[in-house]
Amino acid sequence: MKFRWFAIAVMALALAAPAGAQQPIVIKFSHVVAVNTPKGKAADYFKKLAEERTNGKVKVEVYPNSSLFKDGEEMEALQLGSVQMLAPSVSKFGPLGAREFEIFDLPYMFDSFDELHKVTDGPVGKALFKKLESKGITGLAYWDNGFKDMSANKPLRKPEDMKGLKMRIQSSKVLESEMRAYGALPQVMAFSEVYQAMQTGVVDGSENPPSNFYTQKMHEVQKYLALTDHGVIEYAVIVNKKFWDGLPADIRTTLEGAMKDATKYANDIAKKENEDALAAVKASGKTEIIALSPQEKAAWKKVAVAVHKENESRVGRETIEAVYKETGFKP
Ligand code: LMR
């Protein structure tokens, strides 16, 4: 009798896992923003393409909204192999020792996505990825979000309006000096904690593109959003190098193709996503949008330019000059 039960159990197991069936390769992809943002949508699109094109040999598990790791944890988790793929904002690479990425944080460096792409798609973008290799990280692509605006509970029209405000920033020394140049008090904080910090008054404001502002519901806790467009949120899609190099070559090639198409998708939708989010903020009636005249914007830019000089040694003069050449920026 016992033997019969044993035989039945063995048969059931054999049916559940047919000989030769292989477990899929799992890519955990963690990010900190909402699903309905440029990055959230592009991550989901990459998952779809990767799974379809590998016929299920690869499974991509996307963890949005800091649900697996948050800022300050995710880079180490990637290096340790607890997660295989991330898409952090390039403003978060300083603590890793790759401070040249803070070139993107120099205020008013980019006037348009075209200028930004000249840098990400050109030699500077490639050289920055090269710097990650010694840290056990491979850079795969750059994804756009958009241009940052300043928010607070008081109207911000002139740089002087920022004086004394506690402003949340990402972990970038360049952003720290940008806020100080405006007379504000910068406070580094994980993205997942910003809403509550605004709600409780731990910070007075922040800088983000409308898509992040709206999907994190910051319009519920910020009365004003000034369209300063003073900087960008750009992402680097990165993977654990050992994991990536260890993939079967055909799978890696297929995934590279899926990433290329997901990148095109990300960069095609980013502008419109931000326009829609800004319209939604306006429609909520909770946050007043402050449009700045060209003269008003010029005043913000004038203050910020000193930040470029101040950070020359941190970001690297050569890198800055290479970017000036691409963007035509004149200090
Ligand atoms: C932030 O921390 O403000 C942003 O980098 C979040 C993100 O990933 O867009």
Coordinates of C-alpha atoms and ligand atoms in Angstrom, one line a residue:
M1 CA 0.0 0.0 0.0
K2 CA 2.7 2.4 1.1
F3 CA 4.6 1.6 -2.1
R4 CA 1.5 2.5 -4.2
W5 CA 1.2 5.9 -2.6
F6 CA 4.9 6.5 -3.2
A7 CA 4.5 5.5 -6.9
I8 CA 1.6 7.9 -7.3
A9 CA 3.5 10.7 -5.7
V10 CA 6.5 10.2 -8.0
M11 CA 4.2 10.1 -11.1
A12 CA 2.4 13.4 -10.0
L13 CA 5.8 15.1 -9.6
A14 CA 6.9 13.9 -13.0
L15 CA 3.7 15.3 -14.6
A16 CA 4.1 18.6 -12.8
A17 CA 7.7 19.1 -14.0
P18 CA 8.2 17.4 -17.3
A19 CA 11.7 16.2 -18.1
G20 CA 13.9 18.9 -19.6
A21 CA 11.6 21.8 -18.3
Q22 CA 13.7 24.6 -17.2
Q23 CA 13.1 27.3 -14.6
P24 CA 13.0 30.7 -16.2
I25 CA 15.8 33.2 -15.6
V26 CA 14.3 35.8 -13.2
I27 CA 15.1 39.5 -13.5
K28 CA 14.0 41.5 -10.5
F29 CA 13.5 45.1 -11.7
S30 CA 13.1 47.5 -8.9
H31 CA 12.2 51.2 -9.1
V32 CA 10.8 53.9 -6.9
V33 CA 8.1 55.7 -9.0
A34 CA 4.5 54.9 -9.7
V35 CA 3.4 52.5 -12.5
N36 CA 1.7 55.3 -14.5
T37 CA 4.9 57.4 -15.1
P38 CA 7.3 57.3 -18.0
K39 CA 9.7 55.0 -16.1
G40 CA 6.9 52.8 -14.7
K41 CA 5.3 52.3 -18.1
A42 CA 8.7 51.6 -19.8
A43 CA 9.7 49.0 -17.2
D44 CA 6.4 47.2 -17.8
Y45 CA 6.9 47.4 -21.5
F46 CA 10.4 46.0 -21.2
K47 CA 9.0 43.1 -19.1
K48 CA 6.4 42.4 -21.9
L49 CA 9.0 42.4 -24.7
A50 CA 11.6 40.4 -22.8
E51 CA 9.1 37.7 -21.8
E52 CA 7.5 37.4 -25.3
R53 CA 10.8 37.4 -27.2
T54 CA 12.4 34.8 -25.0
N55 CA 9.3 32.6 -25.1
G56 CA 9.1 32.7 -21.4
K57 CA 12.7 31.8 -20.8
V58 CA 13.1 35.1 -19.0
K59 CA 10.7 36.3 -16.4
V60 CA 10.9 40.0 -15.4
E61 CA 9.4 40.9 -12.0
V62 CA 8.8 44.6 -11.8
Y63 CA 8.6 46.1 -8.3
P64 CA 7.4 49.7 -8.6
N65 CA 7.0 52.5 -5.9
S66 CA 10.0 51.4 -3.7
S67 CA 8.1 48.2 -2.9
L68 CA 11.3 46.1 -3.0
F69 CA 14.1 48.6 -2.3
K70 CA 14.1 52.3 -1.8
D71 CA 16.7 55.0 -2.4
G72 CA 19.8 54.4 -0.4
E73 CA 19.2 50.6 -0.5
E74 CA 18.8 49.7 -4.1
M75 CA 22.3 50.3 -5.4
E76 CA 23.8 48.1 -2.8
A77 CA 21.1 45.5 -3.4
L78 CA 22.1 45.5 -7.1
Q79 CA 25.8 45.1 -6.4
L80 CA 25.0 42.2 -4.0
G81 CA 22.7 40.6 -6.6
S82 CA 19.5 40.8 -4.5
V83 CA 18.0 42.6 -7.5
Q84 CA 19.2 42.4 -11.1
M85 CA 17.9 45.6 -12.7
L86 CA 17.3 49.2 -11.6
A87 CA 16.6 52.5 -13.3
P88 CA 17.7 55.2 -10.8
S89 CA 17.8 58.8 -11.6
V90 CA 21.3 59.8 -12.6
S91 CA 21.3 62.1 -9.6
K92 CA 21.7 59.1 -7.3
F93 CA 25.1 57.8 -8.5
G94 CA 27.3 60.2 -6.3
P95 CA 27.2 58.0 -3.2
L96 CA 28.4 55.1 -5.4
G97 CA 31.5 57.1 -6.2
A98 CA 30.4 57.9 -9.8
R99 CA 30.0 61.6 -9.2
E100 CA 30.5 62.5 -12.9
F101 CA 26.8 61.5 -13.3
E102 CA 26.0 64.7 -11.5
I103 CA 26.7 66.6 -14.7
F104 CA 23.0 66.2 -15.4
D105 CA 22.2 68.1 -12.2
L106 CA 24.0 71.3 -13.3
P107 CA 21.0 73.8 -13.5
Y108 CA 19.8 74.9 -16.9
M109 CA 22.3 72.7 -18.7
F110 CA 19.6 71.4 -21.0
D111 CA 17.0 73.4 -22.9
S112 CA 15.4 70.5 -24.6
F113 CA 15.2 66.7 -24.9
D114 CA 17.2 67.0 -28.1
E115 CA 20.1 68.6 -26.2
L116 CA 19.8 66.0 -23.5
H117 CA 19.9 63.1 -26.1
K118 CA 23.1 64.5 -27.7
V119 CA 24.7 63.8 -24.3
T120 CA 23.1 60.5 -23.4
D121 CA 23.5 59.1 -26.9
G122 CA 27.0 60.4 -27.4
P123 CA 30.5 59.8 -26.1
V124 CA 29.7 61.4 -22.7
G125 CA 26.8 59.0 -22.1
K126 CA 29.1 56.0 -23.0
A127 CA 32.0 57.2 -20.9
L128 CA 29.7 57.5 -17.9
F129 CA 28.6 53.9 -18.3
K130 CA 32.2 52.8 -18.5
K131 CA 32.8 54.3 -15.0
L132 CA 30.2 51.8 -13.6
E133 CA 32.0 48.7 -14.7
S134 CA 34.6 48.7 -11.8
K135 CA 31.6 48.9 -9.5
G136 CA 30.1 45.6 -10.8
I137 CA 27.4 47.5 -12.7
T138 CA 26.6 47.6 -16.5
G139 CA 24.7 50.5 -17.9
L140 CA 22.2 49.5 -20.6
A141 CA 20.2 52.6 -21.5
Y142 CA 19.2 56.1 -20.6
W143 CA 15.5 56.8 -20.1
D144 CA 13.9 60.3 -20.0
N145 CA 11.5 61.6 -17.5
G146 CA 11.4 65.4 -17.9
F147 CA 12.2 68.9 -16.7
K148 CA 12.0 69.7 -13.0
D149 CA 9.8 72.4 -11.4
M150 CA 10.0 73.8 -7.9
S151 CA 7.1 73.3 -5.5
A152 CA 6.4 74.8 -2.1
N153 CA 3.5 76.1 0.0
K154 CA 4.4 79.7 -1.0
P155 CA 4.4 81.2 -4.5
L156 CA 7.9 81.0 -6.1
R157 CA 8.4 83.6 -8.7
K158 CA 11.9 84.9 -8.0
P159 CA 15.0 83.0 -6.8
E160 CA 14.7 85.0 -3.6
D161 CA 11.4 83.4 -2.8
M162 CA 13.4 80.2 -2.0
K163 CA 15.2 81.8 0.9
G164 CA 15.1 79.6 4.0
L165 CA 12.9 76.9 2.5
K166 CA 13.7 73.3 3.5
M167 CA 13.8 71.6 0.1
R168 CA 14.0 67.9 -0.4
I169 CA 16.7 66.8 -2.9
Q170 CA 18.1 63.5 -4.2
S171 CA 21.5 62.4 -3.0
S172 CA 23.5 64.7 -5.3
K173 CA 26.1 67.3 -4.1
V174 CA 25.4 69.4 -7.2
L175 CA 21.7 69.6 -6.2
E176 CA 22.8 70.5 -2.7
S177 CA 24.8 73.5 -4.1
E178 CA 22.0 74.4 -6.4
M179 CA 19.6 74.7 -3.5
R180 CA 22.1 76.7 -1.5
A181 CA 22.6 79.0 -4.4
Y182 CA 18.9 79.8 -4.2
G183 CA 19.2 80.4 -0.4
A184 CA 17.2 77.2 0.4
L185 CA 18.2 74.5 2.9
P186 CA 18.7 71.2 1.0
Q187 CA 17.6 68.0 2.7
V188 CA 18.5 64.6 1.1
M189 CA 15.6 62.2 1.4
A190 CA 14.4 59.0 -0.2
F191 CA 11.7 59.5 -2.8
S192 CA 9.3 57.3 -0.9
E193 CA 9.4 59.6 2.1
V194 CA 8.7 62.9 0.3
Y195 CA 4.9 63.0 0.4
Q196 CA 4.8 62.4 4.2
A197 CA 7.6 64.9 4.8
M198 CA 5.6 67.5 2.9
Q199 CA 2.5 66.7 4.7
T200 CA 4.1 67.0 8.2
G201 CA 6.2 70.0 7.3
V202 CA 9.5 68.2 7.6
V203 CA 10.2 69.8 4.2
D204 CA 8.6 72.9 2.6
G205 CA 9.1 71.8 -0.9
S206 CA 10.9 69.9 -3.6
E207 CA 11.9 69.7 -7.3
N208 CA 10.4 67.2 -9.7
P209 CA 8.8 66.8 -13.1
P210 CA 5.0 67.0 -13.1
S211 CA 4.7 63.2 -13.7
N212 CA 6.4 62.5 -10.3
F213 CA 4.6 65.3 -8.6
Y214 CA 1.2 64.2 -9.7
T215 CA 1.6 60.4 -9.3
Q216 CA 3.0 60.8 -5.8
K217 CA 0.0 63.0 -5.0
M218 CA 2.2 65.9 -4.0
H219 CA -0.5 68.2 -5.3
E220 CA -2.4 67.3 -2.1
V221 CA 0.3 68.8 0.0
Q222 CA 1.9 71.6 -2.0
K223 CA 0.1 74.8 -2.8
Y224 CA 2.3 76.0 -5.6
L225 CA 4.3 74.6 -8.5
A226 CA 6.6 77.0 -10.4
L227 CA 7.5 76.1 -13.9
T228 CA 11.2 76.7 -13.5
D229 CA 12.3 73.9 -15.8
H230 CA 15.7 74.3 -14.2
G231 CA 17.0 70.7 -14.5
V232 CA 16.1 67.2 -15.6
I233 CA 15.2 63.9 -14.2
E234 CA 17.0 61.3 -16.4
Y235 CA 17.4 57.6 -15.7
A236 CA 20.1 55.1 -16.2
V237 CA 18.9 51.6 -16.6
I238 CA 21.6 49.4 -15.0
V239 CA 22.1 45.7 -14.3
N240 CA 24.4 43.6 -12.1
K241 CA 27.4 43.0 -14.3
K242 CA 28.1 39.5 -13.2
F243 CA 24.5 38.5 -13.8
W244 CA 24.4 40.1 -17.2
D245 CA 27.7 38.7 -18.4
G246 CA 26.6 35.3 -17.2
L247 CA 23.5 35.1 -19.3
P248 CA 23.5 32.8 -22.3
A249 CA 24.6 34.9 -25.3
D250 CA 21.4 34.5 -27.3
I251 CA 19.2 35.5 -24.3
R252 CA 21.4 38.6 -23.7
T253 CA 21.1 39.7 -27.3
T254 CA 17.3 39.3 -27.2
L255 CA 17.2 41.3 -24.0
E256 CA 19.4 44.0 -25.5
G257 CA 16.9 44.3 -28.4
A258 CA 14.0 44.5 -25.9
M259 CA 15.8 47.2 -24.0
K260 CA 16.4 49.2 -27.2
D261 CA 12.7 49.1 -28.0
A262 CA 11.7 49.9 -24.4
T263 CA 14.1 52.9 -24.5
K264 CA 12.5 54.2 -27.6
Y265 CA 9.1 53.8 -26.0
A266 CA 10.2 55.5 -22.8
N267 CA 11.6 58.5 -24.6
D268 CA 8.7 58.8 -26.9
I269 CA 6.1 59.0 -24.1
A270 CA 8.0 61.1 -21.5
K271 CA 7.1 64.6 -22.8
K272 CA 3.4 63.8 -23.2
E273 CA 3.2 62.0 -19.8
N274 CA 4.5 65.2 -18.2
E275 CA 2.1 67.4 -20.1
D276 CA -0.8 65.2 -19.1
A277 CA 0.3 65.2 -15.5
L278 CA 0.6 69.0 -15.4
A279 CA -2.9 69.2 -16.8
A280 CA -4.1 66.8 -14.1
V281 CA -2.5 68.9 -11.4
K282 CA -4.2 72.0 -12.8
A283 CA -7.5 70.2 -13.0
S284 CA -7.2 69.1 -9.3
G285 CA -7.5 72.7 -8.3
K286 CA -5.3 72.0 -5.3
T287 CA -1.9 73.3 -6.6
E288 CA -1.6 76.7 -8.3
I289 CA 0.7 76.5 -11.4
I290 CA 3.0 79.5 -11.7
A291 CA 4.2 80.1 -15.3
L292 CA 7.3 82.2 -15.4
S293 CA 8.0 84.9 -18.0
P294 CA 11.3 84.7 -20.0
Q295 CA 12.6 87.5 -17.8
E296 CA 11.6 85.7 -14.6
K297 CA 13.2 82.5 -15.8
A298 CA 16.4 84.4 -16.7
A299 CA 16.7 85.5 -13.1
W300 CA 16.6 81.8 -11.9
K301 CA 19.2 80.9 -14.5
K302 CA 21.5 83.7 -13.6
V303 CA 21.7 82.6 -10.0
A304 CA 22.2 79.0 -11.0
V305 CA 25.1 79.5 -13.3
A306 CA 27.5 80.0 -10.4
V307 CA 26.7 76.3 -9.5
H308 CA 28.5 75.2 -12.6
K309 CA 31.8 76.8 -11.6
E310 CA 31.5 75.7 -8.1
N311 CA 31.2 72.0 -9.1
E312 CA 33.8 71.9 -11.7
S313 CA 36.2 69.8 -9.7
R314 CA 33.5 67.5 -8.4
V315 CA 32.0 66.7 -11.8
G316 CA 35.2 67.1 -13.8
R317 CA 36.1 70.0 -16.0
E318 CA 36.5 67.7 -19.0
T319 CA 33.1 66.2 -18.7
I320 CA 31.5 69.7 -18.2
E321 CA 33.2 71.0 -21.3
A322 CA 32.3 68.0 -23.4
V323 CA 28.6 68.6 -22.4
Y324 CA 28.8 72.3 -23.1
K325 CA 30.0 71.4 -26.6
E326 CA 27.0 69.2 -27.2
T327 CA 24.4 71.5 -25.6
G328 CA 25.8 74.9 -26.6
F329 CA 25.5 76.0 -23.0
K330 CA 27.3 79.3 -22.4
P331 CA 28.2 80.0 -18.8
Ligands
LMR1 C1 13.4 61.5 -7.1 O1 14.0 60.9 -6.2 O2 13.0 62.7 -6.9 C2 13.3 60.9 -8.4 O3 14.6 60.5 -8.8 C3 12.5 59.7 -8.5 C4 12.5 59.0 -9.8 O4 13.0 57.9 -9.9 O5 12.0 59.6 -10.7

